[in-house]
Coordinates of C-alpha atoms in Angstrom, one line a residue:
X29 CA -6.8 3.0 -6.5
X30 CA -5.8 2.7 -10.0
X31 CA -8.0 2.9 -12.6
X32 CA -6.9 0.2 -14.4
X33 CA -7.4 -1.6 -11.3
X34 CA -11.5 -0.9 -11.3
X35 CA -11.9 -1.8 -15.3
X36 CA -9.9 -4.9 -14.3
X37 CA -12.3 -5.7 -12.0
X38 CA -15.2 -4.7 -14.2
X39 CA -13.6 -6.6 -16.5
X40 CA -13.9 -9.8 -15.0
X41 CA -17.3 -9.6 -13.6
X42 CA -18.0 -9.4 -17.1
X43 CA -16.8 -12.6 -17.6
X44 CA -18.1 -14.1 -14.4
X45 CA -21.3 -12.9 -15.7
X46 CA -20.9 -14.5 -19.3
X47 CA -19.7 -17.7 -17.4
X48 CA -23.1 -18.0 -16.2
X49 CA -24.5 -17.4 -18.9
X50 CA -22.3 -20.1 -20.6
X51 CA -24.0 -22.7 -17.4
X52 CA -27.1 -21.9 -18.4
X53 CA -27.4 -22.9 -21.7
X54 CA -25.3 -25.9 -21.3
X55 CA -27.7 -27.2 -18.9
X56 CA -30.5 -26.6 -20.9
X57 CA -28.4 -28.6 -23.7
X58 CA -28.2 -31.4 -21.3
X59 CA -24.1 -30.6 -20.9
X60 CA -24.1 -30.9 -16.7
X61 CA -20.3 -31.3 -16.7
X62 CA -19.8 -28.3 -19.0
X63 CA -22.3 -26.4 -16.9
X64 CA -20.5 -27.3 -13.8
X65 CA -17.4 -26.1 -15.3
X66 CA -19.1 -22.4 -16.5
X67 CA -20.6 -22.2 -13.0
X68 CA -17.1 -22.4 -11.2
X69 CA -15.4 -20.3 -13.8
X70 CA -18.1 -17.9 -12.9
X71 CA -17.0 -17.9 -8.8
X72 CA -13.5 -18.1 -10.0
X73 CA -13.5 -14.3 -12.2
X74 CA -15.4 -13.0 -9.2
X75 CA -12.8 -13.8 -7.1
X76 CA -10.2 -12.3 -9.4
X77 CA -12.5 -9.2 -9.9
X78 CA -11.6 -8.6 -5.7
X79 CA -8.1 -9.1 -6.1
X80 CA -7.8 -6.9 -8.9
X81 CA -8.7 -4.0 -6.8
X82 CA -5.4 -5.0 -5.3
X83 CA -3.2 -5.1 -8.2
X84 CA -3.1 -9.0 -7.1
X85 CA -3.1 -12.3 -9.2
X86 CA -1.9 -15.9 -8.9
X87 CA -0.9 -18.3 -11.8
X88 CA -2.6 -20.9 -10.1
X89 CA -6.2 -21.8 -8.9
X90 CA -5.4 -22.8 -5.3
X91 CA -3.2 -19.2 -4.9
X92 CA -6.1 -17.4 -5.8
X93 CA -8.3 -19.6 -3.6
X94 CA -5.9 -19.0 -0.3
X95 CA -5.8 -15.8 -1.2
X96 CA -9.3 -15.3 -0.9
X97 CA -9.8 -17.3 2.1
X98 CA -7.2 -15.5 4.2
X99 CA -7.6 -11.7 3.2
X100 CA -11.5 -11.7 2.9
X101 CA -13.3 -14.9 4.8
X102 CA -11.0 -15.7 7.7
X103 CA -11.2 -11.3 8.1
X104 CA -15.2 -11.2 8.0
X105 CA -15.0 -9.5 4.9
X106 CA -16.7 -12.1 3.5
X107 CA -19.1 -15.2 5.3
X108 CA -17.6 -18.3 5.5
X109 CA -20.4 -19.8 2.9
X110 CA -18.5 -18.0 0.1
X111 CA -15.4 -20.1 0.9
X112 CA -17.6 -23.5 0.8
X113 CA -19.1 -22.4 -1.9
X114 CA -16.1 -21.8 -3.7
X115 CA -14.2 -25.3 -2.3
X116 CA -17.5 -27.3 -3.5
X117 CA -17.4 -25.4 -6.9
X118 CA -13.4 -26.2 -7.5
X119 CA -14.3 -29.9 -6.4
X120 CA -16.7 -31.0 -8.5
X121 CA -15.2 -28.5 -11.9
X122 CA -12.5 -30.9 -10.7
X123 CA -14.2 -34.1 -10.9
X124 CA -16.2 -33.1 -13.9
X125 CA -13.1 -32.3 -16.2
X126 CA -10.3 -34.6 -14.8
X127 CA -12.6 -38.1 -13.8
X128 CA -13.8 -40.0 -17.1
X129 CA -16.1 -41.4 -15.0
X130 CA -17.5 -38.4 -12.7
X131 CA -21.7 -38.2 -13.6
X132 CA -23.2 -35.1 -12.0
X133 CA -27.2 -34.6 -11.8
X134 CA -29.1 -31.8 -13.2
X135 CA -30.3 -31.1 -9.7
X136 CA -26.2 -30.6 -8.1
X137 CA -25.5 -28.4 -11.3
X138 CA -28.8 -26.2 -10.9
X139 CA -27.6 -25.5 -7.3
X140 CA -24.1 -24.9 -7.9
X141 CA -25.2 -22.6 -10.9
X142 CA -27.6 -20.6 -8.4
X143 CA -24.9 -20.5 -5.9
X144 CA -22.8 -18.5 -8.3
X145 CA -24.9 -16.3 -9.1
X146 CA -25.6 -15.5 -5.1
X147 CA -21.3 -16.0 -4.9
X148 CA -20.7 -13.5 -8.1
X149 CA -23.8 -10.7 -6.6
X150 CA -22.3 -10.4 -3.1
X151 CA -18.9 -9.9 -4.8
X152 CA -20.3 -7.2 -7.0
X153 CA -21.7 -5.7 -4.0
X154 CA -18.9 -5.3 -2.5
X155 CA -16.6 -4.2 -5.7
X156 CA -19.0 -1.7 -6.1
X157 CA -18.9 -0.3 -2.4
X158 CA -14.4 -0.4 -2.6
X159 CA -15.2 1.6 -5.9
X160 CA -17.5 4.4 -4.4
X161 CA -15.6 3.9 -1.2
X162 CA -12.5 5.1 -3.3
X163 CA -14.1 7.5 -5.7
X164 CA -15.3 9.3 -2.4
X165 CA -12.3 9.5 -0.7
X166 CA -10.3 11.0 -3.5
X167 CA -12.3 13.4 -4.2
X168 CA -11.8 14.7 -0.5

């Protein structure tokens, strides 16, 4: 695996992790919609810190999203909750930045902002393991 590859990855659970940082104080500010929008963005670099291991990105959302859902939930890599955690996530960022209209409660964001956290952990997890993993094996 390419180093560049790993900080990459690093890299952007950095930003997953400043994300939710970004969700918390927004909510605290009373900004649900902007704290929505952090919490996805947070699920979103995770996702991106995977396929960086892979020398793999996507200039679109929905790439990135099928991506995901074919190489790591449908394989068992990953449970099927991170891929409905991720769909609900895209959904309501959705809603909150594209409908005028869209109102979210303080209780949806809370939950969406704890199941990022639970969404970015397991993928650290497992960057962490395809890291050692490789470090391991090349020094066989």
């Amino acid at each position: 695996m390419d180093e560049r590859n790993k900080d990459l990855s690093k890299y952007r659970l950095e930003k997953a992790d400043s994300c939710l940082e970004s969700a918390r104080i927004l909510i605290n500010a009373g900004d649900y919609c902007g704290a929505a929008n952090r919490s996805y963005y947070a699920i979103f670099h995770s996702v991106r810190a995977i396929l960086a291991l892979e020398g793999i990105d996507f200039s679109k959302h929905a790439g990135v999203m099928a991506y995901f859902q074919k190489n790591y939930v449908k394989t068992g890599i990953f449970e099927k909750e991170y891929s409905r955690i991720l769909r609900e996530a895209f959904d309501v960022r959705s809603d909150a930045d594209y409908d005028d209209y869209y109102i979210i409660s303080k209780e949806k964001v809370e939950q969406q902002i704890i199941q990022a956290q639970f969404f970015r952990n397991g993928v650290f997890e497992y960057v962490q393991k395809v890291i050692d993993d490789n470090n391991t094996s090349s020094q066989s």
